[in-house]
mmCIF file of C-alpha atoms and ligand atoms in Angstrom:
data_model
loop_
_atom_site.group_PDB
_atom_site.id
_atom_site.type_symbol
_atom_site.label_atom_id
_atom_site.label_comp_id
_atom_site.label_asym_id
_atom_site.label_seq_id
_atom_site.Cartn_x
_atom_site.Cartn_y
_atom_site.Cartn_z
ATOM 1 C CA MET A 1 -10.483 15.193 -71.482
ATOM 2 C CA LYS A 2 -7.098 15.616 -69.816
ATOM 3 C CA ALA A 3 -6.023 13.066 -67.199
ATOM 4 C CA ILE A 4 -2.912 11.869 -65.426
ATOM 5 C CA VAL A 5 -2.486 8.283 -66.550
ATOM 6 C CA PHE A 6 -0.108 5.480 -65.569
ATOM 7 C CA THR A 7 0.221 2.137 -67.351
ATOM 8 C CA LYS A 8 3.036 0.597 -65.316
ATOM 9 C CA TYR A 9 3.969 0.610 -61.653
ATOM 10 C CA GLY A 10 6.857 2.801 -60.613
ATOM 11 C CA ILE A 11 8.057 6.184 -59.415
ATOM 12 C CA PRO A 12 6.080 9.372 -60.242
ATOM 13 C CA ASP A 13 7.909 9.625 -63.622
ATOM 14 C CA VAL A 14 5.500 6.944 -64.939
ATOM 15 C CA LEU A 15 2.593 9.406 -64.549
ATOM 16 C CA GLU A 16 1.742 11.135 -67.851
ATOM 17 C CA LEU A 17 -0.658 13.925 -68.749
ATOM 18 C CA ARG A 18 -2.743 12.549 -71.642
ATOM 19 C CA GLU A 19 -5.941 13.109 -73.619
ATOM 20 C CA VAL A 20 -8.355 10.271 -72.847
ATOM 21 C CA ASP A 21 -12.058 9.614 -73.434
ATOM 22 C CA LYS A 22 -14.451 11.375 -71.107
ATOM 23 C CA PRO A 23 -16.143 8.710 -68.927
ATOM 24 C CA VAL A 24 -19.830 7.892 -69.369
ATOM 25 C CA PRO A 25 -21.928 7.388 -66.208
ATOM 26 C CA LYS A 26 -23.722 4.072 -65.670
ATOM 27 C CA ASP A 27 -27.381 4.112 -64.595
ATOM 28 C CA ASP A 28 -26.454 4.384 -60.902
ATOM 29 C CA GLU A 29 -23.618 6.885 -61.402
ATOM 30 C CA VAL A 30 -23.150 10.603 -61.835
ATOM 31 C CA LEU A 31 -20.624 12.335 -64.087
ATOM 32 C CA ILE A 32 -18.623 14.933 -62.150
ATOM 33 C CA LYS A 33 -16.564 17.792 -63.554
ATOM 34 C CA VAL A 34 -13.607 17.642 -61.174
ATOM 35 C CA TYR A 35 -12.612 20.985 -59.632
ATOM 36 C CA ALA A 36 -10.119 19.704 -57.084
ATOM 37 C CA VAL A 37 -8.597 16.415 -55.944
ATOM 38 C CA SER A 38 -6.211 15.593 -53.110
ATOM 39 C CA ILE A 39 -3.431 13.032 -52.774
ATOM 40 C CA ASN A 40 -3.696 10.111 -50.360
ATOM 41 C CA ASP A 41 -1.252 7.492 -49.171
ATOM 42 C CA TRP A 42 -3.278 4.917 -51.118
ATOM 43 C CA ASP A 43 -2.499 6.756 -54.402
ATOM 44 C CA TRP A 44 1.173 6.628 -53.511
ATOM 45 C CA ASN A 45 1.045 2.886 -52.793
ATOM 46 C CA LEU A 46 -0.965 2.062 -55.902
ATOM 47 C CA LEU A 47 1.477 4.003 -58.048
ATOM 48 C CA GLN A 48 4.227 1.660 -56.939
ATOM 49 C CA GLY A 49 2.100 -1.484 -56.683
ATOM 50 C CA THR A 50 2.852 -1.864 -52.982
ATOM 51 C CA PRO A 51 2.117 -3.569 -50.676
ATOM 52 C CA PHE A 52 1.573 -6.794 -52.646
ATOM 53 C CA ILE A 53 -2.113 -6.971 -51.679
ATOM 54 C CA ASN A 54 -2.684 -3.923 -53.916
ATOM 55 C CA ARG A 55 -1.323 -5.892 -56.899
ATOM 56 C CA LEU A 56 -3.571 -8.836 -56.074
ATOM 57 C CA LEU A 57 -6.581 -6.548 -55.997
ATOM 58 C CA TYR A 58 -5.775 -3.964 -58.652
ATOM 59 C CA GLY A 59 -3.440 -5.610 -61.202
ATOM 60 C CA LEU A 60 -0.606 -8.091 -60.684
ATOM 61 C CA PHE A 61 1.824 -6.898 -63.363
ATOM 62 C CA LYS A 62 0.292 -3.591 -64.426
ATOM 63 C CA PRO A 63 -2.387 -1.343 -62.966
ATOM 64 C CA LYS A 64 -6.010 -2.036 -63.891
ATOM 65 C CA LYS A 65 -7.052 1.410 -62.637
ATOM 66 C CA LYS A 66 -4.992 3.722 -64.804
ATOM 67 C CA ILE A 67 -6.081 7.027 -63.314
ATOM 68 C CA LEU A 68 -5.390 7.549 -59.616
ATOM 69 C CA GLY A 69 -6.939 10.156 -57.305
ATOM 70 C CA SER A 70 -9.802 9.363 -54.953
ATOM 71 C CA ASP A 71 -10.733 12.427 -52.906
ATOM 72 C CA ILE A 72 -12.522 14.693 -55.338
ATOM 73 C CA ALA A 73 -14.716 17.770 -55.299
ATOM 74 C CA GLY A 74 -16.624 19.005 -58.299
ATOM 75 C CA ARG A 75 -19.895 19.802 -60.033
ATOM 76 C CA ILE A 76 -22.303 17.175 -61.363
ATOM 77 C CA GLU A 77 -22.675 17.346 -65.137
ATOM 78 C CA ALA A 78 -24.966 14.388 -65.801
ATOM 79 C CA VAL A 79 -26.805 11.711 -63.843
ATOM 80 C CA GLY A 80 -27.649 8.084 -64.661
ATOM 81 C CA LYS A 81 -31.329 7.167 -64.823
ATOM 82 C CA ASN A 82 -31.386 5.453 -61.409
ATOM 83 C CA VAL A 83 -29.738 8.308 -59.525
ATOM 84 C CA GLU A 84 -32.103 9.820 -56.967
ATOM 85 C CA ARG A 85 -30.146 12.125 -54.646
ATOM 86 C CA PHE A 86 -28.349 14.406 -57.085
ATOM 87 C CA GLN A 87 -28.976 16.477 -60.177
ATOM 88 C CA PRO A 88 -26.812 18.319 -62.692
ATOM 89 C CA GLY A 89 -25.281 21.438 -61.175
ATOM 90 C CA ASP A 90 -24.945 20.016 -57.643
ATOM 91 C CA GLU A 91 -21.566 20.634 -56.024
ATOM 92 C CA VAL A 92 -20.337 17.443 -54.390
ATOM 93 C CA PHE A 93 -17.306 15.814 -52.824
ATOM 94 C CA GLY A 94 -16.292 12.343 -51.701
ATOM 95 C CA ASP A 95 -13.769 9.527 -51.535
ATOM 96 C CA LEU A 96 -13.813 7.351 -54.672
ATOM 97 C CA SER A 97 -11.089 4.922 -53.574
ATOM 98 C CA GLY A 98 -11.717 1.464 -54.975
ATOM 99 C CA GLU A 99 -12.541 3.118 -58.299
ATOM 100 C CA TRP A 100 -10.233 6.183 -58.302
ATOM 101 C CA GLY A 101 -10.078 8.277 -61.519
ATOM 102 C CA GLY A 102 -9.877 11.684 -59.826
ATOM 103 C CA PHE A 103 -6.664 12.972 -61.451
ATOM 104 C CA ALA A 104 -8.760 13.974 -64.455
ATOM 105 C CA GLU A 105 -11.123 16.643 -65.709
ATOM 106 C CA TYR A 106 -14.128 14.329 -65.300
ATOM 107 C CA VAL A 107 -14.885 11.241 -63.224
ATOM 108 C CA CYS A 108 -17.913 9.019 -62.649
ATOM 109 C CA ALA A 109 -19.064 8.029 -59.163
ATOM 110 C CA ARG A 110 -21.910 6.222 -57.460
ATOM 111 C CA GLU A 111 -24.141 8.563 -55.507
ATOM 112 C CA ASN A 112 -23.460 6.864 -52.166
ATOM 113 C CA ALA A 113 -19.805 7.987 -52.450
ATOM 114 C CA LEU A 114 -20.822 11.641 -52.472
ATOM 115 C CA ALA A 115 -22.100 14.406 -50.224
ATOM 116 C CA LEU A 116 -23.250 17.892 -51.143
ATOM 117 C CA LYS A 117 -20.520 20.478 -50.646
ATOM 118 C CA PRO A 118 -21.521 23.398 -48.396
ATOM 119 C CA ALA A 119 -21.626 26.676 -50.341
ATOM 120 C CA ASN A 120 -19.015 28.322 -48.096
ATOM 121 C CA MET A 121 -16.524 25.459 -48.540
ATOM 122 C CA THR A 122 -14.140 25.852 -51.481
ATOM 123 C CA PHE A 123 -13.597 22.926 -53.860
ATOM 124 C CA ASP A 124 -9.978 22.762 -52.652
ATOM 125 C CA GLU A 125 -11.124 22.466 -49.048
ATOM 126 C CA ALA A 126 -13.731 19.853 -49.948
ATOM 127 C CA ALA A 127 -11.188 17.697 -51.794
ATOM 128 C CA ALA A 128 -8.934 17.702 -48.727
ATOM 129 C CA ILE A 129 -11.561 16.243 -46.414
ATOM 130 C CA PRO A 130 -12.918 12.794 -47.325
ATOM 131 C CA GLN A 131 -10.360 10.090 -46.518
ATOM 132 C CA ALA A 132 -8.163 11.893 -43.992
ATOM 133 C CA ALA A 133 -11.046 13.362 -41.987
ATOM 134 C CA MET A 134 -12.920 10.019 -41.936
ATOM 135 C CA LEU A 135 -9.814 8.239 -40.642
ATOM 136 C CA ALA A 136 -9.251 10.904 -37.981
ATOM 137 C CA LEU A 137 -12.866 10.943 -36.838
ATOM 138 C CA GLN A 138 -13.396 7.195 -36.901
ATOM 139 C CA GLY A 139 -10.050 6.695 -35.161
ATOM 140 C CA LEU A 140 -10.684 9.156 -32.330
ATOM 141 C CA ARG A 141 -14.418 8.836 -31.817
ATOM 142 C CA ASP A 142 -15.399 5.293 -32.859
ATOM 143 C CA LYS A 143 -12.259 3.321 -31.997
ATOM 144 C CA GLY A 144 -10.634 5.687 -29.510
ATOM 145 C CA GLN A 145 -13.806 6.649 -27.590
ATOM 146 C CA ILE A 146 -12.222 10.022 -26.917
ATOM 147 C CA GLN A 147 -13.308 11.667 -23.628
ATOM 148 C CA PRO A 148 -12.884 15.188 -22.209
ATOM 149 C CA GLY A 149 -9.838 15.680 -20.023
ATOM 150 C CA GLN A 150 -7.797 12.918 -21.650
ATOM 151 C CA LYS A 151 -4.185 13.100 -22.766
ATOM 152 C CA LEU A 152 -3.956 12.232 -26.474
ATOM 153 C CA LEU A 153 -0.857 11.654 -28.615
ATOM 154 C CA ILE A 154 -1.004 11.767 -32.422
ATOM 155 C CA ASN A 155 1.933 10.042 -34.121
ATOM 156 C CA GLY A 156 2.425 11.447 -37.640
ATOM 157 C CA ALA A 157 0.634 14.642 -36.636
ATOM 158 C CA GLY A 158 1.503 16.974 -39.515
ATOM 159 C CA GLY A 159 -0.078 15.115 -42.426
ATOM 160 C CA GLY A 160 -3.661 14.755 -43.608
ATOM 161 C CA VAL A 161 -5.072 12.647 -40.783
ATOM 162 C CA GLY A 162 -3.106 14.348 -37.998
ATOM 163 C CA THR A 163 -4.183 17.880 -38.868
ATOM 164 C CA PHE A 164 -7.867 16.867 -38.897
ATOM 165 C CA ALA A 165 -7.410 14.764 -35.761
ATOM 166 C CA LEU A 166 -6.074 17.712 -33.774
ATOM 167 C CA GLN A 167 -9.082 19.866 -34.653
ATOM 168 C CA ILE A 168 -11.574 17.090 -33.859
ATOM 169 C CA ALA A 169 -9.764 16.246 -30.611
ATOM 170 C CA LYS A 170 -9.823 19.860 -29.438
ATOM 171 C CA LEU A 171 -13.631 19.828 -29.706
ATOM 172 C CA HIS A 172 -13.558 17.145 -26.998
ATOM 173 C CA GLY A 173 -11.404 19.184 -24.610
ATOM 174 C CA VAL A 174 -8.329 16.974 -24.574
ATOM 175 C CA GLU A 175 -4.633 17.775 -24.213
ATOM 176 C CA VAL A 176 -2.884 16.876 -27.470
ATOM 177 C CA THR A 177 0.745 15.987 -28.161
ATOM 178 C CA GLY A 178 1.858 15.806 -31.789
ATOM 179 C CA VAL A 179 4.802 13.763 -33.065
ATOM 180 C CA ASP A 180 6.385 14.588 -36.423
ATOM 181 C CA SER A 181 9.651 15.711 -38.039
ATOM 182 C CA SER A 182 11.431 18.940 -37.017
ATOM 183 C CA GLY A 183 10.272 20.958 -40.054
ATOM 184 C CA LYS A 184 6.622 20.586 -39.067
ATOM 185 C CA LEU A 185 6.790 21.402 -35.371
ATOM 186 C CA ASP A 186 6.207 25.162 -35.751
ATOM 187 C CA MET A 187 3.101 24.475 -37.818
ATOM 188 C CA LEU A 188 1.869 21.996 -35.203
ATOM 189 C CA ARG A 189 2.366 24.523 -32.408
ATOM 190 C CA SER A 190 0.559 27.245 -34.358
ATOM 191 C CA MET A 191 -2.336 24.861 -35.025
ATOM 192 C CA GLY A 192 -2.850 24.342 -31.294
ATOM 193 C CA PHE A 193 -0.959 21.194 -30.297
ATOM 194 C CA ASP A 194 -0.198 21.503 -26.577
ATOM 195 C CA GLN A 195 3.112 19.637 -26.881
ATOM 196 C CA VAL A 196 5.176 18.600 -29.892
ATOM 197 C CA ILE A 197 7.832 15.914 -30.191
ATOM 198 C CA ASP A 198 10.415 15.622 -32.964
ATOM 199 C CA TYR A 199 10.565 11.903 -33.725
ATOM 200 C CA THR A 200 14.100 12.244 -35.081
ATOM 201 C CA GLN A 201 15.264 13.430 -31.628
ATOM 202 C CA GLU A 202 13.023 11.663 -29.161
ATOM 203 C CA ASP A 203 11.155 8.358 -28.901
ATOM 204 C CA PHE A 204 7.810 9.134 -27.272
ATOM 205 C CA THR A 205 7.474 5.536 -26.081
ATOM 206 C CA LYS A 206 10.645 5.891 -24.018
ATOM 207 C CA ASN A 207 10.380 9.331 -22.405
ATOM 208 C CA GLY A 208 8.240 8.300 -19.443
ATOM 209 C CA GLN A 209 5.069 10.128 -20.571
ATOM 210 C CA ARG A 210 1.802 8.142 -20.600
ATOM 211 C CA TYR A 211 -1.324 8.811 -22.655
ATOM 212 C CA ASP A 212 -5.000 7.837 -22.420
ATOM 213 C CA LEU A 213 -5.242 7.616 -26.194
ATOM 214 C CA ILE A 214 -2.693 7.250 -29.001
ATOM 215 C CA LEU A 215 -3.727 7.751 -32.631
ATOM 216 C CA ASP A 216 -1.004 6.432 -34.924
ATOM 217 C CA VAL A 217 -0.833 7.042 -38.681
ATOM 218 C CA LYS A 218 2.701 5.627 -39.013
ATOM 219 C CA THR A 219 2.693 2.408 -36.870
ATOM 220 C CA ASN A 220 6.401 1.754 -37.066
ATOM 221 C CA ARG A 221 7.190 0.429 -33.586
ATOM 222 C CA SER A 222 6.632 -2.759 -31.649
ATOM 223 C CA ILE A 223 3.186 -2.958 -30.072
ATOM 224 C CA PHE A 224 4.881 -3.492 -26.709
ATOM 225 C CA ASN A 225 6.505 -0.045 -26.980
ATOM 226 C CA TYR A 226 3.169 1.578 -27.740
ATOM 227 C CA THR A 227 1.567 -0.255 -24.825
ATOM 228 C CA ARG A 228 4.236 1.135 -22.496
ATOM 229 C CA ALA A 229 3.234 4.690 -23.490
ATOM 230 C CA LEU A 230 -0.413 4.079 -22.498
ATOM 231 C CA ARG A 231 -1.948 4.823 -19.114
ATOM 232 C CA PRO A 232 -3.984 2.028 -17.450
ATOM 233 C CA ASN A 233 -7.156 1.443 -19.541
ATOM 234 C CA GLY A 234 -5.555 3.497 -22.332
ATOM 235 C CA ILE A 235 -6.384 2.887 -25.989
ATOM 236 C CA TYR A 236 -3.941 2.660 -28.895
ATOM 237 C CA VAL A 237 -5.539 3.123 -32.323
ATOM 238 C CA THR A 238 -3.609 2.413 -35.504
ATOM 239 C CA VAL A 239 -4.785 4.070 -38.708
ATOM 240 C CA GLY A 240 -1.974 2.802 -40.933
ATOM 241 C CA GLY A 241 1.756 2.255 -41.296
ATOM 242 C CA SER A 242 4.029 -0.771 -41.545
ATOM 243 C CA MET A 243 1.989 -3.874 -42.459
ATOM 244 C CA SER A 244 4.087 -6.162 -40.253
ATOM 245 C CA ARG A 245 3.650 -3.828 -37.267
ATOM 246 C CA ILE A 246 -0.094 -3.598 -37.900
ATOM 247 C CA PHE A 247 -0.398 -7.411 -38.079
ATOM 248 C CA GLN A 248 1.542 -7.637 -34.836
ATOM 249 C CA ALA A 249 -0.895 -5.187 -33.223
ATOM 250 C CA LEU A 250 -3.849 -7.120 -34.607
ATOM 251 C CA PHE A 251 -2.696 -10.532 -33.398
ATOM 252 C CA LEU A 252 -1.165 -9.553 -30.064
ATOM 253 C CA GLY A 253 -3.758 -6.877 -29.238
ATOM 254 C CA PRO A 254 -6.316 -9.235 -27.633
ATOM 255 C CA LEU A 255 -3.592 -10.843 -25.507
ATOM 256 C CA ILE A 256 -2.276 -7.447 -24.383
ATOM 257 C CA SER A 257 -5.820 -6.359 -23.483
ATOM 258 C CA MET A 258 -6.280 -9.491 -21.337
ATOM 259 C CA ILE A 259 -2.989 -9.070 -19.479
ATOM 260 C CA SER A 260 -2.697 -5.304 -19.130
ATOM 261 C CA LYS A 261 -6.229 -3.864 -19.586
ATOM 262 C CA LYS A 262 -4.813 -1.645 -22.308
ATOM 263 C CA ASN A 263 -6.614 -1.695 -25.631
ATOM 264 C CA ILE A 264 -5.190 -2.059 -29.142
ATOM 265 C CA ARG A 265 -7.530 -1.169 -32.008
ATOM 266 C CA LEU A 266 -7.377 -0.817 -35.781
ATOM 267 C CA VAL A 267 -9.363 1.609 -37.946
ATOM 268 C CA ALA A 268 -11.005 0.012 -40.968
ATOM 269 C CA LEU A 269 -12.012 3.050 -43.005
ATOM 270 C CA LYS A 270 -15.734 3.482 -43.580
ATOM 271 C CA GLN A 271 -15.536 5.636 -46.666
ATOM 272 C CA ASN A 272 -17.622 8.817 -46.687
ATOM 273 C CA LYS A 273 -19.681 7.698 -43.678
ATOM 274 C CA ASP A 274 -19.301 10.941 -41.744
ATOM 275 C CA LEU A 275 -19.110 13.546 -44.507
ATOM 276 C CA ALA A 276 -22.374 15.154 -43.369
ATOM 277 C CA TYR A 277 -20.950 15.505 -39.842
ATOM 278 C CA MET A 278 -17.747 17.063 -41.245
ATOM 279 C CA ASN A 279 -19.946 19.520 -43.159
ATOM 280 C CA GLU A 280 -21.596 20.506 -39.855
ATOM 281 C CA LEU A 281 -18.215 21.050 -38.204
ATOM 282 C CA PHE A 282 -16.973 23.054 -41.176
ATOM 283 C CA GLU A 283 -20.073 25.242 -41.349
ATOM 284 C CA ALA A 284 -19.818 25.914 -37.612
ATOM 285 C CA GLY A 285 -16.216 27.065 -38.164
ATOM 286 C CA LYS A 286 -14.862 24.222 -36.005
ATOM 287 C CA VAL A 287 -12.729 22.452 -38.622
ATOM 288 C CA LYS A 288 -10.696 23.868 -41.486
ATOM 289 C CA PRO A 289 -8.624 21.666 -43.796
ATOM 290 C CA VAL A 290 -4.883 22.387 -43.885
ATOM 291 C CA ILE A 291 -3.964 22.622 -47.565
ATOM 292 C CA ASP A 292 -0.523 22.232 -49.108
ATOM 293 C CA GLY A 293 -0.626 23.721 -52.614
ATOM 294 C CA PRO A 294 -2.772 23.791 -54.618
ATOM 295 C CA TYR A 295 -0.948 22.294 -57.611
ATOM 296 C CA LYS A 296 -2.135 22.086 -61.212
ATOM 297 C CA LEU A 297 -3.225 18.805 -62.847
ATOM 298 C CA SER A 298 -0.054 18.822 -64.974
ATOM 299 C CA GLU A 299 1.947 19.034 -61.734
ATOM 300 C CA VAL A 300 0.592 15.752 -60.289
ATOM 301 C CA PRO A 301 3.910 13.887 -60.883
ATOM 302 C CA GLU A 302 5.796 16.597 -58.976
ATOM 303 C CA ALA A 303 3.141 16.693 -56.244
ATOM 304 C CA MET A 304 3.340 12.904 -55.896
ATOM 305 C CA ARG A 305 7.138 13.099 -55.603
ATOM 306 C CA TYR A 306 6.688 15.704 -52.870
ATOM 307 C CA PHE A 307 4.121 13.485 -51.110
ATOM 308 C CA GLY A 308 6.528 10.547 -51.274
ATOM 309 C CA LYS A 309 9.222 12.556 -49.506
ATOM 310 C CA GLY A 310 6.737 13.252 -46.683
ATOM 311 C CA ASN A 311 7.546 16.961 -46.473
ATOM 312 C CA HIS A 312 3.980 18.100 -47.113
ATOM 313 C CA LYS A 313 1.882 19.757 -44.426
ATOM 314 C CA GLY A 314 -1.745 18.688 -44.166
ATOM 315 C CA LYS A 315 -3.269 17.650 -47.498
ATOM 316 C CA ILE A 316 -1.719 18.152 -50.935
ATOM 317 C CA VAL A 317 -4.473 19.464 -53.207
ATOM 318 C CA ILE A 318 -4.600 19.608 -57.007
ATOM 319 C CA THR A 319 -6.805 22.327 -58.504
ATOM 320 C CA LEU A 320 -8.195 21.894 -62.004
ATOM 321 C CA GLU A 321 -7.870 24.828 -64.394
ATOM 322 C CA HIS A 322 -11.625 25.518 -64.591
ATOM 323 C CA ASN A 323 -11.719 25.875 -60.767
ATOM 324 C CA ASN A 324 -9.819 29.139 -61.047
ATOM 325 C CA LYS A 325 -12.369 30.513 -63.511
ATOM 326 C CA THR A 326 -15.404 30.120 -61.217
HETATM 327 N N1 NAP B 1 -7.173 2.000 -41.917
HETATM 328 C C1 NAP B 1 -7.647 2.182 -43.137
HETATM 329 O O1 NAP B 1 -8.686 1.640 -43.534
HETATM 330 C C2 NAP B 1 -6.894 3.099 -44.051
HETATM 331 C C3 NAP B 1 -7.408 3.498 -45.304
HETATM 332 C C4 NAP B 1 -6.691 4.408 -46.061
HETATM 333 C C5 NAP B 1 -5.459 4.878 -45.611
HETATM 334 N N2 NAP B 1 -4.969 4.442 -44.410
HETATM 335 C C6 NAP B 1 -3.695 4.911 -43.843
HETATM 336 O O2 NAP B 1 -3.932 6.191 -43.314
HETATM 337 C C7 NAP B 1 -2.684 6.870 -43.221
HETATM 338 C C8 NAP B 1 -2.837 8.227 -43.883
HETATM 339 O O3 NAP B 1 -2.146 9.166 -43.144
HETATM 340 P P1 NAP B 1 -1.954 10.651 -43.630
HETATM 341 O O4 NAP B 1 -2.850 10.935 -44.768
HETATM 342 O O5 NAP B 1 -2.005 11.524 -42.456
HETATM 343 O O6 NAP B 1 -0.448 10.565 -44.178
HETATM 344 P P2 NAP B 1 0.549 11.750 -44.441
HETATM 345 O O7 NAP B 1 -0.186 12.957 -44.915
HETATM 346 O O8 NAP B 1 1.642 11.173 -45.278
HETATM 347 O O9 NAP B 1 1.117 12.097 -42.986
HETATM 348 C C9 NAP B 1 1.992 11.292 -42.289
HETATM 349 C C10 NAP B 1 2.836 12.175 -41.378
HETATM 350 O O10 NAP B 1 3.684 11.342 -40.593
HETATM 351 C C11 NAP B 1 4.980 11.913 -40.534
HETATM 352 N N3 NAP B 1 5.943 10.863 -40.252
HETATM 353 C C12 NAP B 1 6.742 10.160 -41.101
HETATM 354 N N4 NAP B 1 7.481 9.260 -40.428
HETATM 355 C C13 NAP B 1 7.137 9.386 -39.124
HETATM 356 C C14 NAP B 1 7.570 8.745 -37.943
HETATM 357 N N5 NAP B 1 8.478 7.773 -37.961
HETATM 358 N N6 NAP B 1 7.017 9.119 -36.778
HETATM 359 C C15 NAP B 1 6.093 10.097 -36.724
HETATM 360 N N7 NAP B 1 5.639 10.761 -37.819
HETATM 361 C C16 NAP B 1 6.161 10.408 -38.997
HETATM 362 C C17 NAP B 1 5.131 12.560 -41.901
HETATM 363 O O11 NAP B 1 6.075 13.603 -41.876
HETATM 364 P P3 NAP B 1 7.638 13.436 -42.277
HETATM 365 O O12 NAP B 1 7.695 12.531 -43.439
HETATM 366 O O13 NAP B 1 8.099 14.840 -42.519
HETATM 367 O O14 NAP B 1 8.278 12.833 -41.096
HETATM 368 C C18 NAP B 1 3.734 13.122 -42.126
HETATM 369 O O15 NAP B 1 3.613 14.420 -41.588
HETATM 370 C C19 NAP B 1 -1.667 6.015 -43.945
HETATM 371 O O16 NAP B 1 -0.944 5.285 -42.990
HETATM 372 C C20 NAP B 1 -2.546 5.083 -44.764
HETATM 373 O O17 NAP B 1 -1.918 3.876 -45.052
HETATM 374 C C21 NAP B 1 -5.671 3.587 -43.632
#
């Protein structure tokens, strides 16, 4: 089968399109013909072997997982003998991070990483959902305890998590401000953000506005600045960003909560936990993934370069050739 392989850490030039052996499912796995796969920040970090924790876990000097790509959608070709929930022909999607392997024509996955894809959802749409939508939902609902009538700010609003977060937030009747770079503000407005802020022109922690809830995918400021932008009893939720800033939030958060009654929380992704709920929202027409692309499998290096520059809008999706023939 064809796959995008990397054998050393580096820039996207180290990614090569190669012929490799088709994987064979273990007893508790299914074999999936991949129709679409999207790019996540984790792919970008693993490509470069950063931060260092990724090297400790996934290969100190060279990558142990040689095929990246976690958020896949496809059709099941074969099932291991212990698989109970799926059968060949089922259309599925899910987040395979921890194993990866999605930048390929076929990948194996355990059944608990997968959900059935609704018939009216395209493979491209399905591949855009798993990680970004879980982070958005778990950030707003589980950690952020979002309530009607609140003022919410999403920092890093135009990427994967932000574009899902807006749509989920709007279901709760909140007023949403989105922060991103100038080139994305028109898209944010057209998606339904009530206010937009260009982070290159304005620091939202210093403009005097206060929010009940902040969802941050970039965590690049001091936790004290974020706290200042919260209303009394407000909640700041970090999804990701600078490791040092996140550690600061983690360690100083309890102290800040004691002194100021403002809450600092961190999302620890529960992979695939709410895919069935996302299916419900999608089928009810309440959420639609924002797709940048799609690109071809051979274009993964270029798509990764584009992701690294941060200019993408929503989720970058790769479509496999056989997807266009169905
Ligand atoms: N907590 C967990 O368990 C867990 C698990 C997996 C992933 N993650 C994290 O989840 C996040 C994924 O986010 P995503 O998929 O939405 O990323 P994304 O698609 O790259 O979107 C990030 C957005 O932020 C914008 N941005 C860049 N610098 C900014 C700044 N200084 N201020 C405001 N916005 C800025 C980017 O646009 P421009 O570049 O044009 O500015 C982009 O639109 C990552 O932080 C990742 O590390 C967390």
